[in-house]
PDB file of C-alpha atoms in Angstrom:
ATOM      1  CA  ARG A   6     -20.791 -19.952 -13.808  1.00  0.00           C
ATOM      2  CA  PHE A   7     -17.069 -19.759 -12.921  1.00  0.00           C
ATOM      3  CA  ILE A   8     -15.491 -16.364 -12.256  1.00  0.00           C
ATOM      4  CA  SER A   9     -11.985 -15.019 -11.610  1.00  0.00           C
ATOM      5  CA  ILE A  10     -10.527 -14.324  -8.174  1.00  0.00           C
ATOM      6  CA  GLY A  11     -10.888 -10.568  -8.696  1.00  0.00           C
ATOM      7  CA  GLN A  12     -14.583 -10.915  -9.573  1.00  0.00           C
ATOM      8  CA  ALA A  13     -15.120 -13.262  -6.631  1.00  0.00           C
ATOM      9  CA  ALA A  14     -13.441 -10.860  -4.200  1.00  0.00           C
ATOM     10  CA  LYS A  15     -15.595  -7.983  -5.440  1.00  0.00           C
ATOM     11  CA  LYS A  16     -18.770 -10.056  -5.163  1.00  0.00           C
ATOM     12  CA  LEU A  17     -18.035 -11.026  -1.541  1.00  0.00           C
ATOM     13  CA  GLY A  18     -16.709  -7.603  -0.583  1.00  0.00           C
ATOM     14  CA  VAL A  19     -13.319  -8.887   0.578  1.00  0.00           C
ATOM     15  CA  SER A  20      -9.725  -8.555  -0.621  1.00  0.00           C
ATOM     16  CA  ILE A  21      -8.000 -10.995  -2.966  1.00  0.00           C
ATOM     17  CA  SER A  22      -5.624 -11.875  -0.106  1.00  0.00           C
ATOM     18  CA  THR A  23      -8.603 -12.832   2.058  1.00  0.00           C
ATOM     19  CA  LEU A  24      -9.950 -15.094  -0.690  1.00  0.00           C
ATOM     20  CA  ARG A  25      -6.583 -16.837  -1.003  1.00  0.00           C
ATOM     21  CA  ARG A  26      -6.521 -17.372   2.758  1.00  0.00           C
ATOM     22  CA  TRP A  27     -10.062 -18.798   2.775  1.00  0.00           C
ATOM     23  CA  ASP A  28      -9.044 -21.094  -0.057  1.00  0.00           C
ATOM     24  CA  ALA A  29      -6.056 -22.361   1.958  1.00  0.00           C
ATOM     25  CA  GLU A  30      -8.251 -22.837   5.042  1.00  0.00           C
ATOM     26  CA  GLY A  31     -10.807 -24.845   3.071  1.00  0.00           C
ATOM     27  CA  ARG A  32     -13.634 -22.358   3.578  1.00  0.00           C
ATOM     28  CA  LEU A  33     -14.278 -22.449  -0.176  1.00  0.00           C
ATOM     29  CA  THR A  34     -12.951 -24.353  -3.163  1.00  0.00           C
ATOM     30  CA  SER A  35     -11.499 -23.228  -6.446  1.00  0.00           C
ATOM     31  CA  THR A  36     -10.517 -24.820  -9.715  1.00  0.00           C
ATOM     32  CA  ARG A  37      -7.467 -23.964 -11.782  1.00  0.00           C
ATOM     33  CA  THR A  38      -7.217 -23.016 -15.430  1.00  0.00           C
ATOM     34  CA  PRO A  39      -4.457 -24.596 -17.571  1.00  0.00           C
ATOM     35  CA  ALA A  40      -2.453 -21.418 -16.889  1.00  0.00           C
ATOM     36  CA  GLY A  41      -2.858 -21.908 -13.131  1.00  0.00           C
ATOM     37  CA  HIS A  42      -5.389 -19.140 -12.434  1.00  0.00           C
ATOM     38  CA  ARG A  43      -8.040 -19.664  -9.759  1.00  0.00           C
ATOM     39  CA  ARG A  44     -11.698 -19.894 -10.783  1.00  0.00           C
ATOM     40  CA  TYR A  45     -14.609 -19.879  -8.330  1.00  0.00           C
ATOM     41  CA  ASP A  46     -18.066 -21.377  -8.608  1.00  0.00           C
ATOM     42  CA  LEU A  47     -20.570 -18.521  -8.637  1.00  0.00           C
ATOM     43  CA  TYR A  48     -23.267 -20.612  -6.910  1.00  0.00           C
ATOM     44  CA  GLU A  49     -20.925 -21.567  -4.075  1.00  0.00           C
ATOM     45  CA  LEU A  50     -19.959 -17.925  -3.591  1.00  0.00           C
ATOM     46  CA  GLN A  51     -23.591 -16.868  -3.430  1.00  0.00           C
ATOM     47  CA  GLY A  52     -24.205 -19.458  -0.711  1.00  0.00           C
ATOM     48  CA  LEU A  53     -21.160 -18.284   1.212  1.00  0.00           C
ATOM     49  CA  ALA A  54     -22.322 -14.683   1.005  1.00  0.00           C
ATOM     50  CA  LEU A  55     -25.716 -15.624   2.422  1.00  0.00           C
ATOM     51  CA  ARG A  56     -24.205 -17.622   5.308  1.00  0.00           C
ATOM     52  CA  ALA A  57     -21.554 -15.085   6.237  1.00  0.00           C
ATOM     53  CA  SER A  58     -22.448 -12.419   8.761  1.00  0.00           C
ATOM     54  CA  PRO A  59     -21.494  -8.876   7.785  1.00  0.00           C
ATOM     55  CA  GLU A  60     -18.009  -8.002   8.934  1.00  0.00           C
ATOM     56  CA  LYS A  61     -17.943  -5.265  11.532  1.00  0.00           C
ATOM     57  CA  PRO A  62     -16.051  -2.235  10.271  1.00  0.00           C
ATOM     58  CA  LYS A  63     -14.043  -2.071  13.515  1.00  0.00           C
ATOM     59  CA  ASP A  64     -12.663  -5.572  12.914  1.00  0.00           C
ATOM     60  CA  ARG A  65     -10.908  -4.439   9.755  1.00  0.00           C
ATOM     61  CA  THR A  66      -7.142  -4.063   9.353  1.00  0.00           C
ATOM     62  CA  ILE A  67      -5.465  -2.047   6.598  1.00  0.00           C
ATOM     63  CA  ALA A  68      -1.817  -2.734   5.742  1.00  0.00           C
ATOM     64  CA  TYR A  69      -0.098   0.030   3.763  1.00  0.00           C
ATOM     65  CA  ALA A  70       2.970  -0.341   1.514  1.00  0.00           C
ATOM     66  CA  ARG A  71       4.795   2.265  -0.575  1.00  0.00           C
ATOM     67  CA  VAL A  72       7.931   2.802  -2.643  1.00  0.00           C
ATOM     68  CA  SER A  73       9.111   5.956  -4.391  1.00  0.00           C
ATOM     69  CA  SER A  74       9.886   4.838  -7.939  1.00  0.00           C
ATOM     70  CA  HIS A  75       9.183   2.228 -10.598  1.00  0.00           C
ATOM     71  CA  ASP A  76      12.615   0.641 -10.219  1.00  0.00           C
ATOM     72  CA  GLN A  77      11.660  -0.296  -6.637  1.00  0.00           C
ATOM     73  CA  ARG A  78       8.725  -2.510  -7.632  1.00  0.00           C
ATOM     74  CA  GLU A  79      10.471  -5.597  -6.256  1.00  0.00           C
ATOM     75  CA  ASP A  80      10.782  -3.882  -2.884  1.00  0.00           C
ATOM     76  CA  LEU A  81       7.073  -3.029  -3.029  1.00  0.00           C
ATOM     77  CA  GLU A  82       6.216  -6.701  -3.547  1.00  0.00           C
ATOM     78  CA  ARG A  83       8.467  -7.665  -0.615  1.00  0.00           C
ATOM     79  CA  GLN A  84       6.722  -5.125   1.593  1.00  0.00           C
ATOM     80  CA  LYS A  85       3.314  -6.509   0.641  1.00  0.00           C
ATOM     81  CA  GLN A  86       4.424 -10.087   1.354  1.00  0.00           C
ATOM     82  CA  VAL A  87       5.776  -9.095   4.775  1.00  0.00           C
ATOM     83  CA  LEU A  88       2.523  -7.308   5.606  1.00  0.00           C
ATOM     84  CA  GLU A  89       0.364 -10.212   4.423  1.00  0.00           C
ATOM     85  CA  LEU A  90       2.326 -12.793   6.423  1.00  0.00           C
ATOM     86  CA  PHE A  91       2.373 -10.585   9.528  1.00  0.00           C
ATOM     87  CA  CYS A  92      -1.382  -9.936   9.476  1.00  0.00           C
ATOM     88  CA  ALA A  93      -2.341 -13.493   8.518  1.00  0.00           C
ATOM     89  CA  SER A  94      -0.187 -14.969  11.313  1.00  0.00           C
ATOM     90  CA  ARG A  95      -2.243 -12.984  13.812  1.00  0.00           C
ATOM     91  CA  GLY A  96      -5.565 -14.020  12.329  1.00  0.00           C
ATOM     92  CA  TRP A  97      -6.582 -10.499  11.327  1.00  0.00           C
ATOM     93  CA  SER A  98      -9.026  -9.795   8.521  1.00  0.00           C
ATOM     94  CA  PHE A  99      -6.989  -7.406   6.404  1.00  0.00           C
ATOM     95  CA  GLU A 100      -6.534  -5.611   3.111  1.00  0.00           C
ATOM     96  CA  VAL A 101      -3.258  -4.352   1.627  1.00  0.00           C
ATOM     97  CA  ILE A 102      -3.229  -0.874   0.069  1.00  0.00           C
ATOM     98  CA  SER A 103      -0.116   0.049  -1.890  1.00  0.00           C
ATOM     99  CA  ASP A 104       1.259   3.156  -3.577  1.00  0.00           C
ATOM    100  CA  LEU A 105       4.057   3.884  -6.016  1.00  0.00           C
ATOM    101  CA  GLY A 106       5.122   7.482  -5.490  1.00  0.00           C
ATOM    102  CA  SER A 107       7.196   9.915  -3.495  1.00  0.00           C
ATOM    103  CA  GLY A 108       6.892  10.173   0.264  1.00  0.00           C
ATOM    104  CA  MET A 109       6.416  13.906  -0.329  1.00  0.00           C
ATOM    105  CA  ASN A 110       3.281  13.343  -2.423  1.00  0.00           C
ATOM    106  CA  TYR A 111       0.104  13.700  -0.343  1.00  0.00           C
ATOM    107  CA  HIS A 112      -2.203  12.956  -3.289  1.00  0.00           C
ATOM    108  CA  LYS A 113      -1.371   9.314  -3.973  1.00  0.00           C
ATOM    109  CA  LYS A 114      -4.465   7.228  -4.676  1.00  0.00           C
ATOM    110  CA  GLY A 115      -3.788   4.615  -2.004  1.00  0.00           C
ATOM    111  CA  LEU A 116      -2.961   7.181   0.683  1.00  0.00           C
ATOM    112  CA  ARG A 117      -6.138   9.141  -0.040  1.00  0.00           C
ATOM    113  CA  ARG A 118      -8.182   5.943   0.228  1.00  0.00           C
ATOM    114  CA  LEU A 119      -6.488   5.081   3.511  1.00  0.00           C
ATOM    115  CA  LEU A 120      -7.254   8.525   4.923  1.00  0.00           C
ATOM    116  CA  ASN A 121     -10.897   8.267   3.829  1.00  0.00           C
ATOM    117  CA  LEU A 122     -11.212   4.914   5.611  1.00  0.00           C
ATOM    118  CA  LEU A 123      -9.616   6.342   8.753  1.00  0.00           C
ATOM    119  CA  VAL A 124     -11.816   9.436   8.849  1.00  0.00           C
ATOM    120  CA  SER A 125     -14.990   7.433   8.201  1.00  0.00           C
ATOM    121  CA  GLY A 126     -14.139   5.055  11.059  1.00  0.00           C
ATOM    122  CA  GLU A 127     -14.142   1.930   8.908  1.00  0.00           C
ATOM    123  CA  ILE A 128     -10.962   0.329  10.244  1.00  0.00           C
ATOM    124  CA  SER A 129      -9.544  -0.616  13.627  1.00  0.00           C
ATOM    125  CA  ARG A 130      -5.874  -1.194  12.805  1.00  0.00           C
ATOM    126  CA  LEU A 131      -3.174   0.234  10.520  1.00  0.00           C
ATOM    127  CA  VAL A 132      -0.037  -1.798   9.797  1.00  0.00           C
ATOM    128  CA  VAL A 133       3.124  -0.557   8.049  1.00  0.00           C
ATOM    129  CA  THR A 134       6.620  -2.015   7.762  1.00  0.00           C
ATOM    130  CA  HIS A 135       8.272   1.328   8.599  1.00  0.00           C
ATOM    131  CA  LYS A 136       6.910   4.736   9.626  1.00  0.00           C
ATOM    132  CA  ASP A 137       8.338   6.414   6.510  1.00  0.00           C
ATOM    133  CA  ARG A 138       6.282   4.159   4.249  1.00  0.00           C
ATOM    134  CA  LEU A 139       3.324   6.455   4.968  1.00  0.00           C
ATOM    135  CA  LEU A 140       4.941   9.842   4.339  1.00  0.00           C
ATOM    136  CA  ARG A 141       8.431  11.295   4.490  1.00  0.00           C
ATOM    137  CA  PHE A 142       7.147  14.215   6.585  1.00  0.00           C
ATOM    138  CA  GLY A 143       3.694  14.201   8.134  1.00  0.00           C
ATOM    139  CA  ALA A 144       3.260  10.588   9.212  1.00  0.00           C
ATOM    140  CA  GLU A 145       2.621  11.895  12.736  1.00  0.00           C
ATOM    141  CA  LEU A 146      -0.507  13.637  11.446  1.00  0.00           C
ATOM    142  CA  VAL A 147      -1.835  10.311  10.161  1.00  0.00           C
ATOM    143  CA  PHE A 148      -1.023   8.717  13.512  1.00  0.00           C
ATOM    144  CA  ALA A 149      -2.865  11.565  15.264  1.00  0.00           C
ATOM    145  CA  VAL A 150      -5.976  10.796  13.191  1.00  0.00           C
ATOM    146  CA  CYS A 151      -5.575   7.132  14.170  1.00  0.00           C
ATOM    147  CA  GLU A 152      -5.478   8.107  17.842  1.00  0.00           C
ATOM    148  CA  MET A 153      -8.600  10.248  17.472  1.00  0.00           C
ATOM    149  CA  LYS A 154     -10.427   7.351  15.800  1.00  0.00           C
ATOM    150  CA  ASN A 155      -9.096   4.719  18.267  1.00  0.00           C
ATOM    151  CA  VAL A 156      -7.232   2.966  15.462  1.00  0.00           C
ATOM    152  CA  GLU A 157      -4.291   0.821  16.544  1.00  0.00           C
ATOM    153  CA  VAL A 158      -1.025   1.564  14.702  1.00  0.00           C
ATOM    154  CA  VAL A 159       1.424  -1.322  14.226  1.00  0.00           C
ATOM    155  CA  ILE A 160       4.910  -0.542  12.878  1.00  0.00           C
ATOM    156  CA  ILE A 161       6.634  -3.859  12.203  1.00  0.00           C
ATOM    157  CA  ASN A 162      10.191  -2.463  12.042  1.00  0.00           C
ATOM    158  CA  GLN A 163      10.934   0.449  14.335  1.00  0.00           C
ATOM    159  CA  GLY A 164      14.466   0.891  12.961  1.00  0.00           C
ATOM    160  CA  GLU A 165      15.576   2.656   9.808  1.00  0.00           C
ATOM    161  CA  ASP A 166      14.103   1.409   6.544  1.00  0.00           C
ATOM    162  CA  ALA A 167      16.555  -0.523   4.394  1.00  0.00           C
ATOM    163  CA  SER A 168      15.596   1.707   1.428  1.00  0.00           C
ATOM    164  CA  PHE A 169      15.713   4.929   3.472  1.00  0.00           C
ATOM    165  CA  GLU A 170      18.658   6.522   1.655  1.00  0.00           C
ATOM    166  CA  GLU A 171      17.339   5.694  -1.803  1.00  0.00           C
ATOM    167  CA  ASP A 172      13.855   7.000  -1.015  1.00  0.00           C
ATOM    168  CA  LEU A 173      15.246  10.136   0.589  1.00  0.00           C
ATOM    169  CA  ALA A 174      17.353  10.817  -2.513  1.00  0.00           C
ATOM    170  CA  HIS A 175      14.243  10.590  -4.719  1.00  0.00           C
ATOM    171  CA  ASP A 176      12.322  12.906  -2.382  1.00  0.00           C
ATOM    172  CA  VAL A 177      15.111  15.489  -2.220  1.00  0.00           C
ATOM    173  CA  LEU A 178      15.365  15.492  -6.005  1.00  0.00           C
ATOM    174  CA  GLU A 179      11.618  16.044  -6.253  1.00  0.00           C
ATOM    175  CA  ILE A 180      11.827  19.023  -3.886  1.00  0.00           C
ATOM    176  CA  ILE A 181      14.687  20.556  -5.875  1.00  0.00           C
ATOM    177  CA  THR A 182      12.812  19.989  -9.131  1.00  0.00           C
ATOM    178  CA  VAL A 183       9.651  21.701  -7.884  1.00  0.00           C
ATOM    179  CA  PHE A 184      11.346  24.747  -6.369  1.00  0.00           C
ATOM    180  CA  SER A 185      13.854  25.237  -9.170  1.00  0.00           C
ATOM    181  CA  ALA A 186      11.019  25.108 -11.706  1.00  0.00           C
ATOM    182  CA  ARG A 187       9.160  27.794  -9.772  1.00  0.00           C
ATOM    183  CA  LEU A 188      12.226  30.010  -9.440  1.00  0.00           C
ATOM    184  CA  TYR A 189      13.745  29.735 -12.879  1.00  0.00           C
ATOM    185  CA  GLY A 190      11.201  28.154 -15.181  1.00  0.00           C
ATOM    186  CA  SER A 191      11.196  24.514 -16.149  1.00  0.00           C
ATOM    187  CA  ARG A 192      13.081  25.147 -19.415  1.00  0.00           C
ATOM    188  CA  SER A 193      15.752  27.603 -18.280  1.00  0.00           C
ATOM    189  CA  LYS A 194      19.407  26.677 -18.667  1.00  0.00           C
ATOM    190  CA  LYS A 195      20.078  27.447 -15.012  1.00  0.00           C
ATOM    191  CA  ASN A 196      17.329  25.085 -13.939  1.00  0.00           C
ATOM    192  CA  GLN A 197      18.532  22.329 -16.243  1.00  0.00           C
ATOM    193  CA  LYS A 198      22.095  22.704 -14.968  1.00  0.00           C
ATOM    194  CA  LEU A 199      20.894  22.484 -11.374  1.00  0.00           C
ATOM    195  CA  LEU A 200      18.837  19.373 -12.067  1.00  0.00           C
ATOM    196  CA  GLN A 201      21.690  17.675 -13.857  1.00  0.00           C
ATOM    197  CA  GLY A 202      23.975  18.398 -10.924  1.00  0.00           C
ATOM    198  CA  MET A 203      21.452  17.035  -8.455  1.00  0.00           C
ATOM    199  CA  LYS A 204      20.876  13.901 -10.509  1.00  0.00           C
ATOM    200  CA  ALA A 205      24.609  13.275 -10.666  1.00  0.00           C
ATOM    201  CA  ALA A 206      24.859  13.724  -6.899  1.00  0.00           C
ATOM    202  CA  VAL A 207      21.955  11.356  -6.291  1.00  0.00           C
ATOM    203  CA  GLU A 208      23.375   8.699  -8.577  1.00  0.00           C
ATOM    204  CA  SER A 209      26.789   9.035  -6.900  1.00  0.00           C
ATOM    205  CA  ALA A 210      25.246   8.682  -3.429  1.00  0.00           C
ATOM    206  CA  GLU A 211      23.248   5.603  -4.472  1.00  0.00           C
ATOM    207  CA  LYS A 212      26.429   3.901  -5.702  1.00  0.00           C
TER     208      LYS A 212
END
């Protein structure tokens, strides 16, 4: 009879963040396990689903967060918290999509999902902390799609991203890795020497 927050969110067709907000607003109640995890009454959720009117696709906000590498996970969590607080303070119904990967990678799972939602006209607003969180090069193309679909773009911080230099270093290294592998072969001594030199330069710049 009692299900987890992830199962509840899937059943109602909303994000986990939305469920937490409804819980805080008193729109539904939850119990806690000894470990502190939320549990929701299945019968109450079914009643809520019947009473709730379907959300219009054009009332939907997507907030997008991204970092380049695994050692930036803490920054990713900070981005998500900033996005959640920003959207919630304005009363928007929103979902956070996040990616862990280079700004040069156009095939990230979250980015592809975001683009599918944009093209299908399922959202009305896109929120990011910085423009470069979308892509290192090509964010303007995403914004052009937003304009075509009448999707509002909100960039919380118009200035330079605090992690700009670190992300750029990762992206430059990825470019060098790809092209050097194509030119010399991934196992050649010349390629390895080049990569080692680039890694040393990146590490020196980060310090």
